[in-house]
Structures are given as structure tokens and as C-alpha cells.
Amino acid sequence: MHDPNDPLSRAAVAACFDLARARIDDPDPPLGRTADAAALESALAGAICRRGLGVDAAMALVRDVVVTNAVALDGPRFVALIPAAPSLAAKAFDAVVGAHSFSPESWLESAGAVAAENQTLRVLADAAGMPEGAGGCFVSGGSAGNLAALAVARDTRGGVGSVVLVSETAHASIDRAAHLLGLTIRTVPADDRGRLVGAALDDGFGDDDGPAVCAVVASAGATNTGAIDDLVGIAERCAAHGAWMHVDAAYGGGALFAPSVRERFAGIERADSLVIDPHKWLFGTLDCGALLYKDPALALPTFRQRASYLDLLQAEGAWNPSDYAFHLTRRARGLPLWFSMVVHGLDAYADAVERVLELARNAAETVRAADHLDLLVEPELSVVVFERRGWTDDDYAGWARRLLADEIAFVVPTRWNGRVVARAVFLHPDTPDTLFDTIVESMR
Ligand SMILES: Cc1ncc(COP(=O)(O)O)c(C=O)c1O
């Protein structure tokens, strides 16, 4: 299994590189499909056996079962949920990361990878305007980042049982993080555009007799609508009450690189912690979430693992990513982003993000012009929420299934003000404007 001259291993390596290359080179991969569990169980039956099936049989399973039964998240026709759109350079470098098995949990083991990841984190911190000294690590995504940030908030500003103020539009992972951390969620109403405004927090802080508020979670790009909360107002309240300000920019953070909307993020620089998912709108590969703390030293008491076999790794002053979230061994998941940024430069990132914003603006215009549709929320970033006059919940579900089955687009409904409605999310700069025209026509 480890001999590079072994014919079986050589054939496996060649087949995998061919497959990866073909996918990387495909500008518009098939949308793919899902299958029922029983069909896949039977297709995979006996695949792992005593003597191995060999490369041809294994690759047939990869092609016919694994690859086919997946909806292509990274393709230009995936406009549901929150898509991904990794650059080709990032995808290719992801294979390099796998081949090297870097171990950037510690400086001692993978100093080069840690330094490159830290350079990337600094670029993100600069985009947000965070102070010198801000830092953190790459985690698997927004959920992991939100959990880690709230753990530090709890340990520095409160304790088990203390309160986290969140808007009703915050991502679902915040509620689960609070549950895991023994924190109490107190929900604060959002305004009619789905934004949490600073003044709405005043009641939420409550009086001095109740449990202390340890943190406020603000969204900079709420998942459902792309709304950006009133970050300045929230920062002011957090400062006044000594609460930790966590900004969840897992989806929206990519737009920090777009000059046309940058001012909407005013106040983000005051965050105590910030999450941006490069695997969403910064064209990184899955799974890659950036977690930044204004003062990373605060995370050590929460996360540093202590053991005699780690002593050497934790020599005075060593920067170890394992100190900044819950993990020890970790993949160098920030490196594909770093490589892609080095190759293309930040101007290319700004252009690509701006193109995505333009797609959303054009889509909103198309909705406004259509006599069968209503635009429900003016898109702040790249999410367009709209409805088809007269449709029932079942109409939306049937329409979404048809578009996927016909390989036109992957788009799923959501709910807005209690009603099932349509939602399109753009993240791929090469999505053609005509895709949304087709989607709109399919709703007649
Ligand atoms: C605003 C926001 N926060 C957190 C998350 C969770 O991110 P992940 O799926 O990477 O855990 C998402 C996912 O869409 C999101 O949109």
C-alpha cells in the first residue's frame, strides 16, 4: 500500500488524478442527483472486502455511486442554500494538501503551513479592519467557528448559564453552540429587513438581577436574506455592557473584499471574534472557515490541551493553531485559499465578488420586472428572496424538484414572514445571468 512501484497503487494514483483533473477542468459539472438510501446501500454492498476489488471496480463505484449521487455544490447552477465556488487553483492545491499530510496543529510540526495560513488570516483581518494582533485559526466552517468563539466569550465574559443575545435571523448553529456550552439564548427581534439593530438590544440586556449577558451575536450576511446587522450599534451596546461581540460573517465575509458594499460592514472591526467561511464566498475549498479573535490569547485557557507529550510543541511563544479552537490534529484547510490568493492576487477576488453582487442585483431587477413575481427583500448581498403570486407550499416544492431533475438549477424554497417563498443565492462568478431568466420563466 505504500510502495510507489506497486502496480495497484500506481494505477490507483493515476485513476484518481485523472478523475480529479477532469472535474477541475469541467466549467459546468452535471448538477447530479440524490438517491434513496436502500439503492445506495445495495450498490455499495460488498465494496470493502478481505482482498480488495482492485482499481477498476473501485473507480466504477466512485463514478457510478459516489460522484453521480451528489448535487454539484460548486457548479454555476447551484443557487440554493449557501453554495461554494472554489477557484481551480484552490481545488488543485487541495490535492497537494492531501498529498503532504501537513500537520499544522503546531508550529513545530508544520511551521511553513502555519505561517502561510496566518498570512491568509491576516488578509481577512485586514479586510475587516481588525487590529494588529488579531489572529486565530482555520476550522471546518461557520458552525465550528461560532461554537469556538462563544466558548471563549463564555469563559472570558460570563460562565455556564449566562445569556447570549441573538437575532431571530441568526444562523441555526448559534442555538446549537449555546446548547453545547450551557448558555442561554435570548432572542431579540429583527427589523423588517431582517436586521438586528443596536437599539433592539437595550431590552435584551435586562436588569442587573438576571443572569449576565456574556455575548451578542451579530450577523454580517444572514443566511436567509443576506442582511447585515447594525454592527456599529451592536458594538456600542457591547462596549457599554461589557459583552463579547461575535460577528458571524460565515457567508457574508467574502463581500468585505467588494468596494461597492464594504461600508455596509462598518463596525465589524470592533468584533471580539469573527467568523468568515472562505469555502463559501472566497472561492476556497471545503471545508474552510476562518476564526479570528481580536485578542487570541484569550482563547488559550479554553482550548489549550495539556499533556506531557505536548510540552515540546508548546514551548514559550510558539503559535499553535490547536490553541484557538477545539482540535489537535487538523488539516491545513487554509492553504488552498492562501495558494489561490497568492496566484491570483486580491484584485481578482474583488472582481469575482463584485460580479456575484451584480448577478444578485440583476436577478432582483428581473423579479421586479416580472408580472408573476414579487421581490420580498431588497438584496443586501447575493441572496434574492421572492415569491410567485398565488403559489402554495407544494407548488414551490414541486418546482424545486423539477428544476433539479431537469438539470436546470438547484434552488430550494425558504420561509419569510411565515410563508414559503423562493430564494436564490449567487456565489459563483460564472453563473450566467440567463440562468435566473430561465428560473423565472419556469415559475409561470
Ligand atoms: C451565516 C452563517 N453562519 C454559519 C453557517 C454555518 O457554516 P458551516 O456550514 O460552514 O458550518 C452558515 C452556513 O450557511 C451561515 O450562512
Short mmCIF file of C-alpha atoms and ligand atoms in Angstrom, two decimals:
data_model
loop_
_atom_site.label_atom_id
_atom_site.label_comp_id
_atom_site.label_asym_id
_atom_site.label_seq_id
_atom_site.Cartn_x
_atom_site.Cartn_y
_atom_site.Cartn_z
CA MET A 1 0.00 0.00 0.00
CA HIS A 2 2.98 2.33 0.47
CA ASP A 3 5.32 1.14 -2.26
CA PRO A 4 5.32 3.69 -5.09
CA ASN A 5 6.29 0.92 -7.54
CA ASP A 6 3.40 -1.33 -6.61
CA PRO A 7 1.26 -1.62 -9.80
CA LEU A 8 -2.02 -1.48 -7.89
CA SER A 9 -1.07 1.71 -6.06
CA ARG A 10 0.25 3.28 -9.26
CA ALA A 11 -2.98 2.54 -11.06
CA ALA A 12 -4.99 3.99 -8.13
CA VAL A 13 -2.94 7.19 -8.15
CA ALA A 14 -3.28 7.61 -11.92
CA ALA A 15 -7.02 6.98 -11.88
CA CYS A 16 -7.61 9.44 -9.03
CA PHE A 17 -5.55 12.18 -10.66
CA ASP A 18 -7.37 11.68 -13.95
CA LEU A 19 -10.74 11.95 -12.24
CA ALA A 20 -9.72 15.00 -10.18
CA ARG A 21 -8.27 16.68 -13.25
CA ALA A 22 -11.38 16.08 -15.31
CA ARG A 23 -13.57 17.57 -12.57
CA ILE A 24 -11.33 20.58 -12.04
CA ASP A 25 -11.39 21.23 -15.80
CA ASP A 26 -15.19 20.96 -16.06
CA PRO A 27 -16.65 24.50 -16.03
CA ASP A 28 -20.25 23.32 -15.58
CA PRO A 29 -20.44 19.88 -13.98
CA PRO A 30 -23.75 17.99 -14.07
CA LEU A 31 -25.97 19.09 -11.21
CA GLY A 32 -26.23 15.45 -10.15
CA ARG A 33 -28.94 13.84 -8.10
CA THR A 34 -29.77 12.27 -4.81
CA ALA A 35 -30.82 8.63 -4.41
CA ASP A 36 -32.66 6.67 -1.80
CA ALA A 37 -30.63 5.02 0.92
CA ALA A 38 -31.60 1.46 0.01
CA ALA A 39 -30.43 1.86 -3.59
CA LEU A 40 -27.04 3.16 -2.50
CA GLU A 41 -26.65 0.53 0.18
CA SER A 42 -27.21 -2.16 -2.39
CA ALA A 43 -24.88 -0.50 -4.94
CA LEU A 44 -22.11 -0.42 -2.32
CA ALA A 45 -22.74 -3.87 -0.87
CA GLY A 46 -19.52 -5.86 -0.54
CA ALA A 47 -17.28 -2.99 -1.68
CA ILE A 48 -14.96 -3.33 1.32
CA CYS A 49 -13.90 -6.95 1.49
CA ARG A 50 -10.92 -9.05 2.53
CA ARG A 51 -8.91 -9.00 -0.71
CA GLY A 52 -9.87 -5.68 -2.29
CA LEU A 53 -11.73 -5.14 -5.55
CA GLY A 54 -8.90 -3.50 -7.47
CA VAL A 55 -8.77 -0.11 -9.11
CA ASP A 56 -11.25 -0.57 -11.97
CA ALA A 57 -14.03 -1.79 -9.72
CA ALA A 58 -13.29 0.87 -7.10
CA MET A 59 -13.34 3.63 -9.70
CA ALA A 60 -16.60 2.32 -11.13
CA LEU A 61 -18.13 2.74 -7.67
CA VAL A 62 -16.65 6.21 -7.37
CA ARG A 63 -18.12 7.22 -10.73
CA ASP A 64 -21.47 5.46 -10.53
CA VAL A 65 -22.29 5.81 -6.85
CA VAL A 66 -20.26 8.49 -5.12
CA VAL A 67 -19.88 11.17 -7.75
CA THR A 68 -23.21 10.73 -9.52
CA ASN A 69 -25.28 10.86 -6.38
CA ALA A 70 -24.15 14.29 -5.29
CA VAL A 71 -25.55 17.67 -6.17
CA ALA A 72 -22.70 19.78 -7.53
CA LEU A 73 -22.37 22.45 -4.86
CA ASP A 74 -19.52 24.13 -6.74
CA GLY A 75 -21.19 24.40 -10.13
CA PRO A 76 -22.61 27.65 -11.54
CA ARG A 77 -26.18 26.28 -11.45
CA PHE A 78 -26.22 25.63 -7.69
CA VAL A 79 -28.10 28.64 -6.34
CA ALA A 80 -29.64 27.05 -3.22
CA LEU A 81 -28.69 27.04 0.47
CA ILE A 82 -25.22 28.61 0.55
CA PRO A 83 -23.23 27.35 -2.45
CA ALA A 84 -19.47 27.14 -2.93
CA ALA A 85 -17.31 28.10 -5.87
CA PRO A 86 -13.69 27.08 -5.25
CA SER A 87 -11.20 28.50 -7.71
CA LEU A 88 -9.37 26.00 -9.88
CA ALA A 89 -6.09 26.84 -8.17
CA ALA A 90 -7.66 26.20 -4.76
CA LYS A 91 -9.10 22.87 -5.89
CA ALA A 92 -5.80 21.72 -7.30
CA PHE A 93 -3.90 22.79 -4.20
CA ASP A 94 -6.35 20.92 -2.03
CA ALA A 95 -5.00 17.75 -3.62
CA VAL A 96 -1.47 18.93 -2.74
CA VAL A 97 -2.53 19.41 0.87
CA GLY A 98 -3.85 15.86 0.96
CA ALA A 99 -0.66 14.51 -0.58
CA HIS A 100 1.53 16.21 2.01
CA SER A 101 -0.41 15.43 5.17
CA PHE A 102 0.78 18.70 6.73
CA SER A 103 0.06 18.75 10.43
CA PRO A 104 -0.49 22.41 11.19
CA GLU A 105 -1.78 21.87 14.69
CA SER A 106 1.58 23.14 15.87
CA TRP A 107 4.35 25.41 14.67
CA LEU A 108 6.91 22.71 15.39
CA GLU A 109 5.33 20.22 13.02
CA SER A 110 4.30 22.44 10.11
CA ALA A 111 5.73 25.93 10.53
CA GLY A 112 5.54 26.75 6.82
CA ALA A 113 1.88 25.82 6.54
CA VAL A 114 1.02 27.66 9.76
CA ALA A 115 2.86 30.78 8.58
CA ALA A 116 1.02 30.71 5.23
CA GLU A 117 -2.33 30.14 6.94
CA ASN A 118 -1.59 33.00 9.33
CA GLN A 119 -0.75 35.27 6.43
CA THR A 120 -4.16 34.44 4.98
CA LEU A 121 -5.89 35.09 8.30
CA ARG A 122 -4.15 38.46 8.44
CA VAL A 123 -5.51 39.33 4.99
CA LEU A 124 -9.01 38.54 6.28
CA ALA A 125 -8.41 40.51 9.49
CA ASP A 126 -7.21 43.48 7.42
CA ALA A 127 -10.28 43.25 5.19
CA ALA A 128 -12.39 43.51 8.35
CA GLY A 129 -10.18 46.23 9.83
CA MET A 130 -9.34 44.19 12.92
CA PRO A 131 -6.38 45.44 14.95
CA GLU A 132 -2.83 44.24 14.70
CA GLY A 133 -2.53 41.25 16.99
CA ALA A 134 -5.83 39.74 15.86
CA GLY A 135 -5.47 36.09 14.96
CA GLY A 136 -6.94 32.65 15.21
CA CYS A 137 -7.06 29.57 13.07
CA PHE A 138 -8.92 27.81 10.31
CA VAL A 139 -11.71 25.49 11.40
CA SER A 140 -14.15 23.33 9.47
CA GLY A 141 -16.67 26.10 8.92
CA GLY A 142 -19.10 28.58 10.38
CA SER A 143 -20.68 26.19 12.87
CA ALA A 144 -17.33 25.21 14.36
CA GLY A 145 -16.18 28.84 14.38
CA ASN A 146 -19.33 30.07 16.11
CA LEU A 147 -19.01 27.33 18.74
CA ALA A 148 -15.37 28.13 19.44
CA ALA A 149 -15.95 31.89 19.60
CA LEU A 150 -18.86 31.52 22.02
CA ALA A 151 -16.82 29.17 24.19
CA VAL A 152 -14.20 31.90 24.61
CA ALA A 153 -16.92 34.52 25.16
CA ARG A 154 -18.42 32.38 27.91
CA ASP A 155 -15.07 31.79 29.59
CA THR A 156 -13.99 35.44 29.50
CA ARG A 157 -17.24 37.36 29.98
CA GLY A 158 -19.64 35.05 31.79
CA GLY A 159 -19.91 31.40 32.61
CA VAL A 160 -22.28 28.50 32.26
CA GLY A 161 -25.84 29.83 32.39
CA SER A 162 -25.03 33.28 31.13
CA VAL A 163 -27.01 34.76 28.26
CA VAL A 164 -26.26 35.22 24.56
CA LEU A 165 -28.32 37.82 22.73
CA VAL A 166 -29.12 36.85 19.16
CA SER A 167 -31.48 37.97 16.48
CA GLU A 168 -34.19 35.64 15.25
CA THR A 169 -32.34 35.68 11.91
CA ALA A 170 -29.04 34.33 13.32
CA HIS A 171 -27.74 31.07 11.88
CA ALA A 172 -29.06 27.84 13.40
CA SER A 173 -25.58 26.87 14.61
CA ILE A 174 -25.68 29.64 17.24
CA ASP A 175 -28.54 27.98 19.05
CA ARG A 176 -26.73 24.61 18.99
CA ALA A 177 -23.49 26.19 20.19
CA ALA A 178 -25.32 27.75 23.13
CA HIS A 179 -26.87 24.39 23.92
CA LEU A 180 -23.49 22.66 23.92
CA LEU A 181 -21.88 25.39 26.01
CA GLY A 182 -24.61 25.66 28.64
CA LEU A 183 -25.51 29.20 27.57
CA THR A 184 -28.99 30.65 27.43
CA ILE A 185 -30.21 32.15 24.17
CA ARG A 186 -32.27 35.32 24.44
CA THR A 187 -33.81 36.21 21.10
CA VAL A 188 -34.08 39.83 20.07
CA PRO A 189 -36.49 40.84 17.27
CA ALA A 190 -35.07 41.86 13.91
CA ASP A 191 -36.33 44.85 11.91
CA ASP A 192 -38.50 44.47 8.83
CA ARG A 193 -35.42 43.84 6.67
CA GLY A 194 -34.28 41.05 8.97
CA ARG A 195 -31.51 43.11 10.62
CA LEU A 196 -30.62 43.24 14.27
CA VAL A 197 -30.30 46.92 15.22
CA GLY A 198 -28.42 48.12 18.26
CA ALA A 199 -31.47 49.76 19.90
CA ALA A 200 -33.31 46.42 19.88
CA LEU A 201 -30.68 45.08 22.26
CA ASP A 202 -31.47 47.54 25.04
CA ASP A 203 -34.31 45.45 26.45
CA GLY A 204 -32.35 42.25 25.86
CA PHE A 205 -29.62 43.18 28.33
CA GLY A 206 -32.27 43.18 31.04
CA ASP A 207 -31.65 44.34 34.59
CA ASP A 208 -28.75 43.66 36.92
CA ASP A 209 -30.63 40.97 38.88
CA GLY A 210 -30.97 38.50 36.00
CA PRO A 211 -28.25 36.27 34.53
CA ALA A 212 -25.42 38.24 32.91
CA VAL A 213 -25.26 38.68 29.17
CA CYS A 214 -21.86 37.37 28.11
CA ALA A 215 -22.16 37.87 24.35
CA VAL A 216 -24.09 39.32 21.46
CA VAL A 217 -24.02 37.53 18.12
CA ALA A 218 -24.33 39.76 15.07
CA SER A 219 -24.72 38.51 11.51
CA ALA A 220 -22.83 40.13 8.68
CA GLY A 221 -24.78 38.38 5.94
CA ALA A 222 -27.67 36.45 7.47
CA THR A 223 -28.17 33.10 5.77
CA ASN A 224 -31.79 33.54 4.74
CA THR A 225 -31.64 37.05 3.29
CA GLY A 226 -28.03 38.25 3.36
CA ALA A 227 -28.97 41.03 5.80
CA ILE A 228 -26.12 42.76 7.59
CA ASP A 229 -26.90 43.72 11.18
CA ASP A 230 -26.29 47.18 12.61
CA LEU A 231 -22.73 46.38 13.61
CA VAL A 232 -21.91 49.87 14.90
CA GLY A 233 -24.98 49.97 17.16
CA ILE A 234 -24.28 46.44 18.40
CA ALA A 235 -20.61 47.26 19.10
CA GLU A 236 -21.66 50.31 21.14
CA ARG A 237 -24.05 48.25 23.28
CA CYS A 238 -21.48 45.50 23.77
CA ALA A 239 -18.89 48.05 24.89
CA ALA A 240 -21.37 49.69 27.27
CA HIS A 241 -22.39 46.37 28.87
CA GLY A 242 -19.01 44.59 28.79
CA ALA A 243 -20.41 41.89 26.49
CA TRP A 244 -18.41 39.98 23.91
CA MET A 245 -19.25 40.90 20.32
CA HIS A 246 -19.19 37.93 17.97
CA VAL A 247 -19.78 38.56 14.28
CA ASP A 248 -20.92 35.66 12.15
CA ALA A 249 -19.81 36.60 8.65
CA ALA A 250 -19.54 32.97 7.57
CA TYR A 251 -21.49 33.68 4.39
CA GLY A 252 -21.17 37.46 4.00
CA GLY A 253 -17.49 37.92 4.88
CA GLY A 254 -16.36 37.48 1.28
CA ALA A 255 -18.09 40.76 0.44
CA LEU A 256 -15.57 42.61 2.63
CA PHE A 257 -13.42 42.45 -0.50
CA ALA A 258 -16.02 44.24 -2.64
CA PRO A 259 -15.57 48.04 -2.51
CA SER A 260 -19.20 48.58 -3.63
CA VAL A 261 -20.63 47.17 -0.37
CA ARG A 262 -17.73 47.49 2.06
CA GLU A 263 -19.28 50.36 4.02
CA ARG A 264 -22.27 48.19 4.94
CA PHE A 265 -19.90 46.26 7.22
CA ALA A 266 -18.95 49.35 9.27
CA GLY A 267 -18.43 48.28 12.88
CA ILE A 268 -17.16 44.79 12.04
CA GLU A 269 -13.67 45.93 13.03
CA ARG A 270 -14.88 46.12 16.65
CA ALA A 271 -15.70 42.41 16.87
CA ASP A 272 -14.11 40.39 19.66
CA SER A 273 -14.41 37.40 17.39
CA LEU A 274 -15.26 36.98 13.73
CA VAL A 275 -16.04 34.01 11.53
CA ILE A 276 -15.66 34.10 7.73
CA ASP A 277 -16.05 30.94 5.64
CA PRO A 278 -13.71 31.01 2.66
CA HIS A 279 -15.43 27.82 1.48
CA LYS A 280 -18.46 29.98 0.89
CA TRP A 281 -17.73 33.32 -0.80
CA LEU A 282 -13.95 33.41 -1.01
CA PHE A 283 -13.62 30.63 -3.52
CA GLY A 284 -11.84 28.26 -1.12
CA THR A 285 -12.34 24.52 -0.92
CA LEU A 286 -14.45 22.64 1.60
CA ASP A 287 -14.03 22.70 4.47
CA CYS A 288 -12.53 26.04 5.39
CA GLY A 289 -13.78 28.51 8.00
CA ALA A 290 -11.64 31.34 9.32
CA LEU A 291 -11.95 32.13 13.02
CA LEU A 292 -10.40 35.38 14.23
CA TYR A 293 -10.15 36.81 17.73
CA LYS A 294 -9.31 40.42 18.47
CA ASP A 295 -7.15 39.09 21.32
CA PRO A 296 -6.24 35.49 20.51
CA ALA A 297 -4.51 34.98 23.86
CA LEU A 298 -7.96 34.86 25.45
CA ALA A 299 -8.64 31.56 23.67
CA LEU A 300 -5.77 29.65 25.26
CA PRO A 301 -7.40 28.89 28.63
CA THR A 302 -10.40 27.49 26.76
CA PHE A 303 -8.65 25.37 24.17
CA ARG A 304 -5.04 24.55 25.02
CA GLN A 305 -4.71 20.79 25.63
CA ARG A 306 -2.19 19.89 28.33
CA ALA A 307 -0.13 16.71 28.35
CA SER A 308 3.50 15.75 28.79
CA TYR A 309 3.76 14.64 25.16
CA LEU A 310 2.70 18.14 24.05
CA ASP A 311 5.19 20.06 26.18
CA LEU A 312 7.76 20.45 23.43
CA LEU A 313 5.12 21.69 21.00
CA GLN A 314 4.06 24.35 23.46
CA ALA A 315 7.42 25.97 24.02
CA GLU A 316 7.25 29.60 25.07
CA GLY A 317 5.91 31.83 22.29
CA ALA A 318 5.09 29.06 19.81
CA TRP A 319 1.99 29.85 17.71
CA ASN A 320 -0.05 26.68 17.62
CA PRO A 321 -3.41 26.70 15.79
CA SER A 322 -4.63 23.97 18.13
CA ASP A 323 -4.76 26.63 20.88
CA TYR A 324 -7.53 28.60 19.17
CA ALA A 325 -10.38 26.08 18.68
CA PHE A 326 -11.32 22.59 19.73
CA HIS A 327 -8.99 20.36 17.76
CA LEU A 328 -5.50 18.96 17.89
CA THR A 329 -4.74 17.23 14.59
CA ARG A 330 -6.03 19.40 11.80
CA ARG A 331 -5.92 19.61 8.02
CA ALA A 332 -4.13 22.62 6.51
CA ARG A 333 -7.51 23.75 5.24
CA GLY A 334 -6.45 27.38 4.89
CA LEU A 335 -3.69 26.56 2.39
CA PRO A 336 -5.79 26.17 -0.79
CA LEU A 337 -7.15 29.68 -0.15
CA TRP A 338 -3.66 31.01 0.53
CA PHE A 339 -2.35 29.45 -2.71
CA SER A 340 -5.22 30.81 -4.76
CA MET A 341 -4.77 34.31 -3.29
CA VAL A 342 -1.04 34.18 -4.00
CA VAL A 343 -1.64 33.04 -7.58
CA HIS A 344 -4.44 35.45 -8.49
CA GLY A 345 -3.98 38.43 -6.16
CA LEU A 346 -6.68 40.23 -4.21
CA ASP A 347 -7.90 42.34 -7.15
CA ALA A 348 -9.15 39.15 -8.80
CA TYR A 349 -11.03 38.33 -5.58
CA ALA A 350 -12.62 41.78 -5.51
CA ASP A 351 -13.68 41.44 -9.16
CA ALA A 352 -15.17 37.99 -8.63
CA VAL A 353 -17.13 39.06 -5.54
CA GLU A 354 -18.38 42.18 -7.35
CA ARG A 355 -19.56 40.03 -10.26
CA VAL A 356 -21.58 37.89 -7.83
CA LEU A 357 -23.16 41.01 -6.32
CA GLU A 358 -24.05 42.15 -9.83
CA LEU A 359 -25.74 38.80 -10.52
CA ALA A 360 -27.95 39.33 -7.46
CA ARG A 361 -28.78 42.91 -8.42
CA ASN A 362 -29.71 41.78 -11.94
CA ALA A 363 -31.83 38.97 -10.53
CA ALA A 364 -33.69 41.41 -8.27
CA GLU A 365 -34.32 43.61 -11.31
CA THR A 366 -35.67 40.63 -13.23
CA VAL A 367 -38.05 39.83 -10.37
CA ARG A 368 -39.25 43.42 -10.22
CA ALA A 369 -39.96 43.36 -13.95
CA ALA A 370 -41.87 40.04 -13.86
CA ASP A 371 -45.63 40.32 -13.53
CA HIS A 372 -45.96 36.95 -11.75
CA LEU A 373 -43.33 37.59 -9.04
CA ASP A 374 -42.76 39.89 -6.06
CA LEU A 375 -39.39 40.80 -4.59
CA LEU A 376 -39.68 40.37 -0.82
CA VAL A 377 -36.33 41.72 0.38
CA GLU A 378 -34.03 44.10 -1.41
CA PRO A 379 -30.80 42.04 -1.67
CA GLU A 380 -28.09 43.45 0.56
CA LEU A 381 -25.56 40.90 -0.67
CA SER A 382 -26.15 37.96 -3.03
CA VAL A 383 -29.39 36.42 -1.68
CA VAL A 384 -32.62 37.15 -3.55
CA VAL A 385 -35.88 36.31 -1.75
CA PHE A 386 -39.03 36.50 -3.86
CA GLU A 387 -42.42 34.92 -4.29
CA ARG A 388 -44.64 33.63 -7.06
CA ARG A 389 -48.07 35.12 -6.73
CA GLY A 390 -50.68 32.52 -5.90
CA TRP A 391 -48.36 29.58 -5.30
CA THR A 392 -48.90 27.10 -2.46
CA ASP A 393 -46.15 25.44 -0.43
CA ASP A 394 -46.48 22.34 -2.64
CA ASP A 395 -46.04 24.40 -5.79
CA TYR A 396 -42.66 25.60 -4.53
CA ALA A 397 -41.55 22.10 -3.55
CA GLY A 398 -42.61 20.60 -6.90
CA TRP A 399 -40.93 23.41 -8.83
CA ALA A 400 -37.63 22.99 -6.95
CA ARG A 401 -37.64 19.23 -7.56
CA ARG A 402 -38.41 19.68 -11.26
CA LEU A 403 -35.58 22.16 -11.76
CA LEU A 404 -33.11 19.73 -10.20
CA ALA A 405 -34.41 16.70 -12.07
CA ASP A 406 -34.24 18.62 -15.35
CA GLU A 407 -30.63 19.68 -14.56
CA ILE A 408 -31.61 23.35 -14.87
CA ALA A 409 -30.69 24.66 -11.42
CA PHE A 410 -30.63 23.68 -7.79
CA VAL A 411 -32.79 26.17 -5.94
CA VAL A 412 -34.82 25.43 -2.81
CA PRO A 413 -37.59 27.43 -1.13
CA THR A 414 -37.34 29.05 2.26
CA ARG A 415 -39.74 30.78 4.62
CA TRP A 416 -40.17 34.52 5.00
CA ASN A 417 -42.66 36.07 7.44
CA GLY A 418 -44.18 32.63 7.94
CA ARG A 419 -44.75 31.97 4.21
CA VAL A 420 -42.96 29.54 1.92
CA VAL A 421 -41.20 31.61 -0.74
CA ALA A 422 -38.40 31.30 -3.29
CA ARG A 423 -34.77 32.09 -2.57
CA ALA A 424 -31.76 32.19 -4.90
CA VAL A 425 -28.21 32.59 -3.65
CA PHE A 426 -25.41 33.53 -6.01
CA LEU A 427 -21.77 32.74 -5.24
CA HIS A 428 -20.30 31.51 -8.50
CA PRO A 429 -18.95 34.37 -10.61
CA ASP A 430 -19.51 32.32 -13.79
CA THR A 431 -23.21 31.78 -13.24
CA PRO A 432 -24.74 33.27 -16.41
CA ASP A 433 -27.44 35.94 -16.00
CA THR A 434 -29.60 33.79 -18.27
CA LEU A 435 -29.84 31.11 -15.55
CA PHE A 436 -32.05 33.34 -13.46
CA ASP A 437 -34.15 34.26 -16.51
CA THR A 438 -34.76 30.53 -17.02
CA ILE A 439 -35.66 30.10 -13.35
CA VAL A 440 -38.15 32.95 -13.56
CA GLU A 441 -39.73 31.55 -16.72
CA SER A 442 -40.08 28.15 -15.02
CA MET A 443 -42.36 29.81 -12.44
CA ARG A 444 -45.01 30.96 -14.92
C1 LIG B 1 -24.30 32.97 8.49
C2 LIG B 1 -23.86 31.54 8.61
N1 LIG B 1 -23.27 31.13 9.74
C3 LIG B 1 -22.87 29.85 9.91
C4 LIG B 1 -23.07 28.92 8.92
C5 LIG B 1 -22.62 27.50 9.14
O1 LIG B 1 -21.49 27.27 8.36
P1 LIG B 1 -20.94 25.80 8.12
O2 LIG B 1 -21.97 25.13 7.25
O3 LIG B 1 -19.65 26.02 7.40
O4 LIG B 1 -20.77 25.14 9.42
C6 LIG B 1 -23.70 29.28 7.74
C7 LIG B 1 -23.96 28.30 6.69
O5 LIG B 1 -24.59 28.55 5.71
C8 LIG B 1 -24.11 30.63 7.56
O6 LIG B 1 -24.72 31.06 6.45
#
